[in-house]
mmCIF file of C-alpha atoms in Angstrom:
data_model
loop_
_atom_site.group_PDB
_atom_site.id
_atom_site.type_symbol
_atom_site.label_atom_id
_atom_site.label_comp_id
_atom_site.label_asym_id
_atom_site.label_seq_id
_atom_site.Cartn_x
_atom_site.Cartn_y
_atom_site.Cartn_z
ATOM 1 C CA MET P 1 -48.580 186.432 169.435
ATOM 2 C CA ARG P 2 -45.142 186.256 170.963
ATOM 3 C CA ILE P 3 -44.709 187.521 174.458
ATOM 4 C CA LYS P 4 -41.683 189.506 175.257
ATOM 5 C CA PRO P 5 -39.428 188.229 177.889
ATOM 6 C CA GLY P 6 -40.089 191.149 180.256
ATOM 7 C CA LEU P 7 -43.735 190.810 179.940
ATOM 8 C CA LYS P 8 -43.401 187.057 180.791
ATOM 9 C CA ILE P 9 -41.766 188.025 184.079
ATOM 10 C CA ILE P 10 -44.456 190.396 184.898
ATOM 11 C CA ILE P 11 -47.154 187.836 184.122
ATOM 12 C CA GLY P 12 -45.337 185.202 186.130
ATOM 13 C CA PHE P 13 -45.119 187.573 189.232
ATOM 14 C CA LEU P 14 -48.826 188.284 188.922
ATOM 15 C CA LEU P 15 -49.651 184.553 188.811
ATOM 16 C CA ILE P 16 -47.394 183.819 191.700
ATOM 17 C CA ASN P 17 -48.987 186.510 193.860
ATOM 18 C CA ALA P 18 -52.481 185.467 192.810
ATOM 19 C CA TRP P 19 -51.565 182.022 194.107
ATOM 20 C CA ALA P 20 -50.045 183.507 197.428
ATOM 21 C CA PHE P 21 -53.090 185.350 198.094
ATOM 22 C CA SER P 22 -55.489 182.504 197.497
ATOM 23 C CA GLN P 23 -55.252 181.333 200.991
ATOM 24 C CA ASP P 24 -58.003 183.101 203.171
ATOM 25 C CA PRO P 25 -56.567 183.851 206.650
ATOM 26 C CA ASN P 26 -60.221 184.181 207.705
ATOM 27 C CA PHE P 27 -60.888 180.555 206.781
ATOM 28 C CA TYR P 28 -60.071 178.661 210.128
ATOM 29 C CA ILE P 29 -59.492 174.980 209.700
ATOM 30 C CA PHE P 30 -59.574 172.280 212.334
ATOM 31 C CA LEU P 31 -58.404 168.733 211.980
ATOM 32 C CA CYS P 32 -60.464 166.030 213.797
ATOM 33 C CA LEU P 33 -59.359 162.577 214.506
ATOM 34 C CA GLY P 34 -60.059 159.710 216.995
ATOM 35 C CA GLN P 35 -62.419 156.593 217.095
ATOM 36 C CA SER P 36 -66.131 155.991 217.037
ATOM 37 C CA ASN P 37 -67.137 159.049 219.184
ATOM 38 C CA MET P 38 -65.359 161.513 216.850
ATOM 39 C CA GLU P 39 -66.433 159.507 213.883
ATOM 40 C CA GLY P 40 -70.033 160.075 214.899
ATOM 41 C CA ASN P 41 -72.246 157.490 216.356
ATOM 42 C CA ALA P 42 -75.642 159.294 217.133
ATOM 43 C CA ARG P 43 -78.550 159.449 214.653
ATOM 44 C CA ILE P 44 -78.717 162.552 212.428
ATOM 45 C CA GLU P 45 -82.041 164.279 212.882
ATOM 46 C CA PRO P 46 -83.750 166.761 210.572
ATOM 47 C CA GLN P 47 -82.623 169.773 212.657
ATOM 48 C CA ASP P 48 -79.071 168.721 212.285
ATOM 49 C CA THR P 49 -79.151 169.169 208.414
ATOM 50 C CA THR P 50 -79.607 172.950 208.498
ATOM 51 C CA VAL P 51 -76.166 174.318 208.490
ATOM 52 C CA ASP P 52 -74.567 177.831 207.971
ATOM 53 C CA ILE P 53 -72.578 177.806 204.703
ATOM 54 C CA ARG P 54 -69.827 179.396 206.667
ATOM 55 C CA PHE P 55 -69.232 176.038 208.218
ATOM 56 C CA GLN P 56 -67.544 173.714 205.696
ATOM 57 C CA VAL P 57 -66.233 170.118 205.576
ATOM 58 C CA LEU P 58 -63.568 168.807 203.402
ATOM 59 C CA GLU P 59 -64.471 165.276 202.311
ATOM 60 C CA ALA P 60 -61.800 162.830 203.107
ATOM 61 C CA VAL P 61 -63.228 159.869 201.245
ATOM 62 C CA ASP P 62 -65.435 159.652 198.114
ATOM 63 C CA CYS P 63 -69.172 159.452 199.156
ATOM 64 C CA PRO P 64 -71.420 158.744 196.062
ATOM 65 C CA ASN P 65 -74.450 158.418 198.367
ATOM 66 C CA LEU P 66 -73.968 162.059 199.525
ATOM 67 C CA GLY P 67 -72.841 163.373 196.115
ATOM 68 C CA ARG P 68 -69.333 164.300 197.629
ATOM 69 C CA ILE P 69 -65.856 163.738 196.248
ATOM 70 C CA LYS P 70 -62.589 163.377 198.191
ATOM 71 C CA GLY P 71 -60.746 166.658 198.612
ATOM 72 C CA ILE P 72 -63.659 168.813 197.986
ATOM 73 C CA TRP P 73 -65.236 171.481 200.465
ATOM 74 C CA TYR P 74 -68.952 171.187 201.151
ATOM 75 C CA THR P 75 -71.426 172.837 203.470
ATOM 76 C CA ALA P 76 -70.932 170.801 206.786
ATOM 77 C CA VAL P 77 -74.162 168.891 206.654
ATOM 78 C CA PRO P 78 -73.570 165.513 208.687
ATOM 79 C CA PRO P 79 -72.086 163.097 208.372
ATOM 80 C CA LEU P 80 -68.834 164.839 208.697
ATOM 81 C CA CYS P 81 -66.617 161.729 208.710
ATOM 82 C CA ARG P 82 -67.154 158.848 206.156
ATOM 83 C CA CYS P 83 -70.316 158.278 204.058
ATOM 84 C CA TYR P 84 -72.443 156.558 206.587
ATOM 85 C CA THR P 85 -71.367 157.846 210.008
ATOM 86 C CA GLY P 86 -73.504 159.822 212.277
ATOM 87 C CA LEU P 87 -73.514 163.102 214.321
ATOM 88 C CA SER P 88 -70.243 163.817 216.112
ATOM 89 C CA PRO P 89 -68.825 166.530 218.382
ATOM 90 C CA ALA P 90 -67.436 168.086 215.294
ATOM 91 C CA ASP P 91 -70.924 169.112 214.155
ATOM 92 C CA TYR P 92 -71.673 171.326 217.091
ATOM 93 C CA PHE P 93 -68.110 172.538 217.363
ATOM 94 C CA GLY P 94 -68.295 174.073 214.042
ATOM 95 C CA ARG P 95 -71.791 175.312 214.424
ATOM 96 C CA THR P 96 -70.898 177.017 217.671
ATOM 97 C CA MET P 97 -67.777 178.482 216.190
ATOM 98 C CA VAL P 98 -69.388 180.205 213.275
ATOM 99 C CA ALA P 99 -72.136 181.545 215.520
ATOM 100 C CA SER P 100 -69.537 183.082 217.732
ATOM 101 C CA PHE P 101 -67.336 184.485 214.934
ATOM 102 C CA PRO P 102 -67.931 187.711 212.976
ATOM 103 C CA ASP P 103 -69.352 187.056 209.526
ATOM 104 C CA SER P 104 -65.946 187.463 207.964
ATOM 105 C CA ILE P 105 -64.656 184.345 209.471
ATOM 106 C CA SER P 106 -65.623 180.821 208.258
ATOM 107 C CA VAL P 107 -64.782 177.336 209.718
ATOM 108 C CA GLY P 108 -63.524 174.155 207.979
ATOM 109 C CA VAL P 109 -63.151 170.673 209.414
ATOM 110 C CA ILE P 110 -61.435 167.665 208.258
ATOM 111 C CA ASN P 111 -62.567 164.429 210.146
ATOM 112 C CA VAL P 112 -60.418 161.217 209.699
ATOM 113 C CA SER P 113 -61.616 158.820 212.419
ATOM 114 C CA VAL P 114 -62.056 155.049 212.686
ATOM 115 C CA ALA P 115 -64.353 153.308 215.005
ATOM 116 C CA GLY P 116 -62.805 151.029 217.574
ATOM 117 C CA CYS P 117 -59.214 151.884 216.655
ATOM 118 C CA LYS P 118 -56.298 152.405 219.098
ATOM 119 C CA ILE P 119 -54.295 155.467 219.042
ATOM 120 C CA GLU P 120 -51.445 153.504 217.460
ATOM 121 C CA LEU P 121 -53.399 153.655 214.162
ATOM 122 C CA TYR P 122 -52.342 157.275 213.776
ATOM 123 C CA ASP P 123 -48.712 156.487 214.364
ATOM 124 C CA LYS P 124 -47.085 157.115 210.778
ATOM 125 C CA ASP P 125 -44.201 155.038 211.495
ATOM 126 C CA ASN P 126 -45.707 151.930 213.088
ATOM 127 C CA PHE P 127 -49.307 151.929 212.136
ATOM 128 C CA GLN P 128 -48.953 149.031 209.595
ATOM 129 C CA SER P 129 -48.562 146.278 212.128
ATOM 130 C CA TYR P 130 -51.624 147.387 214.046
ATOM 131 C CA ALA P 131 -53.721 147.888 210.848
ATOM 132 C CA ASP P 132 -52.657 144.324 209.702
ATOM 133 C CA SER P 133 -53.922 142.877 212.919
ATOM 134 C CA ALA P 134 -57.311 144.802 213.017
ATOM 135 C CA PRO P 135 -60.587 142.900 212.570
ATOM 136 C CA ASP P 136 -62.005 142.795 209.127
ATOM 137 C CA TRP P 137 -64.626 145.378 209.788
ATOM 138 C CA MET P 138 -62.023 147.823 210.874
ATOM 139 C CA LYS P 139 -59.687 147.044 207.932
ATOM 140 C CA ASN P 140 -62.614 148.043 205.641
ATOM 141 C CA MET P 141 -62.651 151.479 207.336
ATOM 142 C CA ILE P 142 -59.052 151.836 207.100
ATOM 143 C CA LYS P 143 -59.145 151.014 203.299
ATOM 144 C CA GLU P 144 -61.634 153.826 202.873
ATOM 145 C CA TYR P 145 -58.582 156.051 203.788
ATOM 146 C CA GLY P 146 -56.248 154.430 201.359
ATOM 147 C CA GLY P 147 -55.065 152.003 203.890
ATOM 148 C CA ASN P 148 -53.255 154.824 206.052
ATOM 149 C CA PRO P 149 -55.653 157.292 207.989
ATOM 150 C CA TYR P 150 -52.728 159.505 209.231
ATOM 151 C CA ALA P 151 -51.494 159.927 205.516
ATOM 152 C CA ARG P 152 -55.047 160.715 204.342
ATOM 153 C CA LEU P 153 -55.339 163.323 207.193
ATOM 154 C CA VAL P 154 -52.197 165.087 206.260
ATOM 155 C CA GLU P 155 -53.032 164.872 202.351
ATOM 156 C CA MET P 156 -56.384 166.472 203.092
ATOM 157 C CA ALA P 157 -54.844 168.972 205.541
ATOM 158 C CA LYS P 158 -52.349 170.060 202.978
ATOM 159 C CA LEU P 159 -54.998 170.590 200.490
ATOM 160 C CA ALA P 160 -56.781 172.732 202.951
ATOM 161 C CA GLN P 161 -53.861 174.814 203.655
ATOM 162 C CA LYS P 162 -54.243 176.184 200.212
ATOM 163 C CA ASP P 163 -57.493 177.619 201.138
ATOM 164 C CA GLY P 164 -57.275 178.525 204.851
ATOM 165 C CA VAL P 165 -55.237 178.189 207.936
ATOM 166 C CA ILE P 166 -55.062 175.360 210.456
ATOM 167 C CA LYS P 167 -55.942 176.789 213.826
ATOM 168 C CA GLY P 168 -56.366 173.701 215.972
ATOM 169 C CA ILE P 169 -56.637 169.848 216.312
ATOM 170 C CA LEU P 170 -59.578 168.099 218.003
ATOM 171 C CA LEU P 171 -59.023 164.482 219.323
ATOM 172 C CA HIS P 172 -61.554 162.111 220.863
ATOM 173 C CA GLN P 173 -59.970 158.741 221.315
ATOM 174 C CA GLY P 174 -59.006 156.534 224.234
ATOM 175 C CA GLU P 175 -61.691 153.738 224.700
ATOM 176 C CA SER P 176 -59.502 151.225 223.041
ATOM 177 C CA ASN P 177 -56.575 152.386 225.107
ATOM 178 C CA THR P 178 -58.304 152.287 228.368
ATOM 179 C CA ASN P 179 -55.726 152.414 231.292
ATOM 180 C CA ASP P 180 -52.806 152.724 228.734
ATOM 181 C CA SER P 181 -50.266 154.808 230.832
ATOM 182 C CA LEU P 182 -48.424 155.495 227.675
ATOM 183 C CA TRP P 183 -51.264 157.044 225.833
ATOM 184 C CA THR P 184 -50.117 160.672 226.421
ATOM 185 C CA GLN P 185 -46.819 159.863 224.942
ATOM 186 C CA LYS P 186 -48.397 158.157 222.034
ATOM 187 C CA VAL P 187 -50.530 161.223 221.354
ATOM 188 C CA LYS P 188 -47.584 163.548 221.683
ATOM 189 C CA LEU P 189 -45.869 161.614 218.987
ATOM 190 C CA ILE P 190 -48.685 161.989 216.596
ATOM 191 C CA TYR P 191 -49.220 165.651 217.452
ATOM 192 C CA ASP P 192 -45.522 166.219 216.832
ATOM 193 C CA HIS P 193 -45.765 164.582 213.489
ATOM 194 C CA LEU P 194 -48.672 166.665 212.417
ATOM 195 C CA ILE P 195 -46.871 169.785 213.357
ATOM 196 C CA GLN P 196 -43.831 168.674 211.525
ATOM 197 C CA ASP P 197 -45.558 167.338 208.324
ATOM 198 C CA LEU P 198 -47.904 170.304 207.923
ATOM 199 C CA ASN P 199 -45.161 172.897 208.658
ATOM 200 C CA LEU P 200 -47.103 174.308 211.677
ATOM 201 C CA LYS P 201 -45.961 175.967 214.852
ATOM 202 C CA ALA P 202 -47.069 174.026 217.962
ATOM 203 C CA ASP P 203 -47.450 177.388 219.979
ATOM 204 C CA SER P 204 -50.214 178.433 217.627
ATOM 205 C CA VAL P 205 -52.014 175.111 216.984
ATOM 206 C CA PRO P 206 -53.500 173.664 220.342
ATOM 207 C CA LEU P 207 -54.759 170.151 220.710
ATOM 208 C CA LEU P 208 -57.997 169.803 222.283
ATOM 209 C CA ALA P 209 -58.679 166.233 223.641
ATOM 210 C CA GLY P 210 -62.133 165.156 224.894
ATOM 211 C CA GLU P 211 -63.026 162.979 227.855
ATOM 212 C CA LEU P 212 -64.596 159.721 227.259
ATOM 213 C CA VAL P 213 -68.206 159.143 228.659
ATOM 214 C CA ASN P 214 -67.965 160.235 232.268
ATOM 215 C CA ALA P 215 -68.451 158.326 235.370
ATOM 216 C CA ASP P 216 -71.561 160.454 236.046
ATOM 217 C CA GLN P 217 -73.147 158.858 233.096
ATOM 218 C CA GLY P 218 -71.919 155.313 233.842
ATOM 219 C CA GLY P 219 -69.060 155.444 231.277
ATOM 220 C CA ALA P 220 -67.642 151.981 230.721
ATOM 221 C CA CYS P 221 -64.092 153.556 230.019
ATOM 222 C CA ALA P 222 -64.375 156.441 232.444
ATOM 223 C CA SER P 223 -61.148 155.408 234.223
ATOM 224 C CA MET P 224 -59.270 156.537 231.217
ATOM 225 C CA ASN P 225 -60.203 160.226 231.889
ATOM 226 C CA SER P 226 -57.649 160.390 234.600
ATOM 227 C CA ILE P 227 -54.932 159.590 232.121
ATOM 228 C CA ILE P 228 -56.438 161.920 229.433
ATOM 229 C CA GLY P 229 -56.403 164.743 232.133
ATOM 230 C CA THR P 230 -52.673 164.568 232.332
ATOM 231 C CA LEU P 231 -52.190 165.326 228.713
ATOM 232 C CA PRO P 232 -51.277 169.050 229.301
ATOM 233 C CA GLN P 233 -48.296 167.897 231.201
ATOM 234 C CA ILE P 234 -46.987 166.229 228.269
ATOM 235 C CA ILE P 235 -48.083 168.729 225.391
ATOM 236 C CA PRO P 236 -47.955 172.244 226.671
ATOM 237 C CA ASN P 237 -50.475 173.645 224.232
ATOM 238 C CA SER P 238 -53.225 171.012 224.891
ATOM 239 C CA TYR P 239 -56.456 171.100 226.661
ATOM 240 C CA VAL P 240 -58.895 168.630 228.101
ATOM 241 C CA ILE P 241 -62.534 169.018 227.300
ATOM 242 C CA LEU P 242 -64.651 167.503 230.150
ATOM 243 C CA SER P 243 -67.587 165.236 229.413
ATOM 244 C CA ASN P 244 -69.382 165.502 232.710
ATOM 245 C CA GLY P 245 -73.098 165.794 232.110
ATOM 246 C CA CYS P 246 -72.865 164.711 228.509
ATOM 247 C CA ALA P 247 -75.707 162.197 228.225
ATOM 248 C CA ALA P 248 -74.530 158.595 226.921
ATOM 249 C CA ARG P 249 -76.215 155.752 225.089
ATOM 250 C CA PRO P 250 -77.184 152.601 226.895
ATOM 251 C CA ASP P 251 -73.825 150.975 225.865
ATOM 252 C CA ASN P 252 -72.091 153.556 228.178
ATOM 253 C CA LEU P 253 -69.473 154.003 225.531
ATOM 254 C CA HIS P 254 -71.095 156.484 223.091
ATOM 255 C CA PHE P 255 -72.854 159.918 223.638
ATOM 256 C CA THR P 256 -76.361 160.476 222.588
ATOM 257 C CA ALA P 257 -76.990 163.333 220.024
ATOM 258 C CA GLU P 258 -77.485 165.744 223.073
ATOM 259 C CA GLY P 259 -74.228 164.571 224.660
ATOM 260 C CA TYR P 260 -72.371 165.217 221.286
ATOM 261 C CA SER P 261 -74.034 168.720 220.984
ATOM 262 C CA MET P 262 -72.911 169.475 224.597
ATOM 263 C CA LEU P 263 -69.340 168.107 224.097
ATOM 264 C CA GLY P 264 -69.027 169.866 220.737
ATOM 265 C CA LYS P 265 -70.049 173.226 222.305
ATOM 266 C CA ARG P 266 -67.399 172.563 224.964
ATOM 267 C CA PHE P 267 -64.810 172.189 222.409
ATOM 268 C CA ALA P 268 -65.741 175.273 220.768
ATOM 269 C CA GLU P 269 -65.909 177.281 224.030
ATOM 270 C CA ARG P 270 -62.343 176.314 224.778
ATOM 271 C CA MET P 271 -61.037 176.975 221.176
ATOM 272 C CA LEU P 272 -62.836 180.466 221.137
ATOM 273 C CA LEU P 273 -61.203 181.462 224.411
ATOM 274 C CA ILE P 274 -57.720 180.297 222.983
ATOM 275 C CA LEU P 275 -58.457 182.458 219.801
ATOM 276 C CA GLY P 276 -59.717 185.452 221.681
ATOM 277 C CA PHE P 277 -63.443 185.139 221.160
ATOM 278 C CA GLN P 278 -66.348 184.587 223.392
ATOM 279 C CA LEU P 279 -69.017 181.857 223.085
ATOM 280 C CA GLU P 280 -72.258 183.266 221.586
ATOM 281 C CA LYS P 281 -74.375 181.062 223.774
ATOM 282 C CA SER P 282 -73.402 178.684 226.616
ATOM 283 C CA ASP P 283 -75.133 175.487 227.617
ATOM 284 C CA LYS P 284 -74.218 176.039 231.258
#
C-alpha cells in the first residue's frame, strides 16, 4: 500500500516524539571513575548479591562469565566495573540511593575504573603517552576499554542518556598521584571535558570525590587527602566525601567491604542532599 505524503509526515512526527520521550527523567544516572578503590577491591559476599531491580549498571565491557554484554543495562549485582572486580563504593551508593528515593525513581551507574592508574589516564588529549608507559598488567585492563577508558566512559554515557539523565559524577582516585599538587587541575580538565562531551551543565552535574584511606586507619596515601580537600576551590560544584572511620585492609591502601559500604553510603548521603532528598538510613 502506498502511503500518502501527508500521512508520512504524521507518522514521522509520531516516531520522532516516541524517540524524544523514550528518555526517562526519573532514571538517574551516575558516572563512576577512578582506580582500584572505585574499581572494587573487596570480596563479594552472598548478601551483596541481593539487589533492588531499580538499581542498574550499564556494562562497560563484555563479560561472558557474568552473561553480560557491553552497552546493556543489568540489575546492579556486583561486580559493577569489569568482569572480575570486587565490591566498590558504587555498590552501596546505588543501594542507598534507591532505598531513599520514591519508587518512581531508579538509579543507574556506569563504572569505568583502572587499578593503579594515575588521573592522567582519563585526560582525553594526553592519555596515550601514559597508557603506552603503563605496566603490562595495567595495559591489559586498558585494552578491555578499547585502549581508551575516557572514550569508553563517554561512549557508554551517551548510550545511557538515551534512557535517563546524568545526575552526577563519582570519583575515587589519587593513590597513584599522592602529593601531586596539580591533581585538582587535572581533575578539573577531565570534569570539564565530560561536561562538554556529554552536553551537560556543570551547575546541575556535581562531582563527588572520595578521600583515600584515612590516617585514622593507617592510610598509606592519607597525605593526599589534604589535596583532595581543596577540590571545591577549583571546581565549584564539587564535594569531598570523607573517609574517616572507613575500615581498611592490611595493605592500608584499600577499604574492606565494610569500609566500601560506609563510603558508598556517604557518597549517597551527599548526593541525596544535593538532589533535595533525605537519607533513608544513616550509618552515623
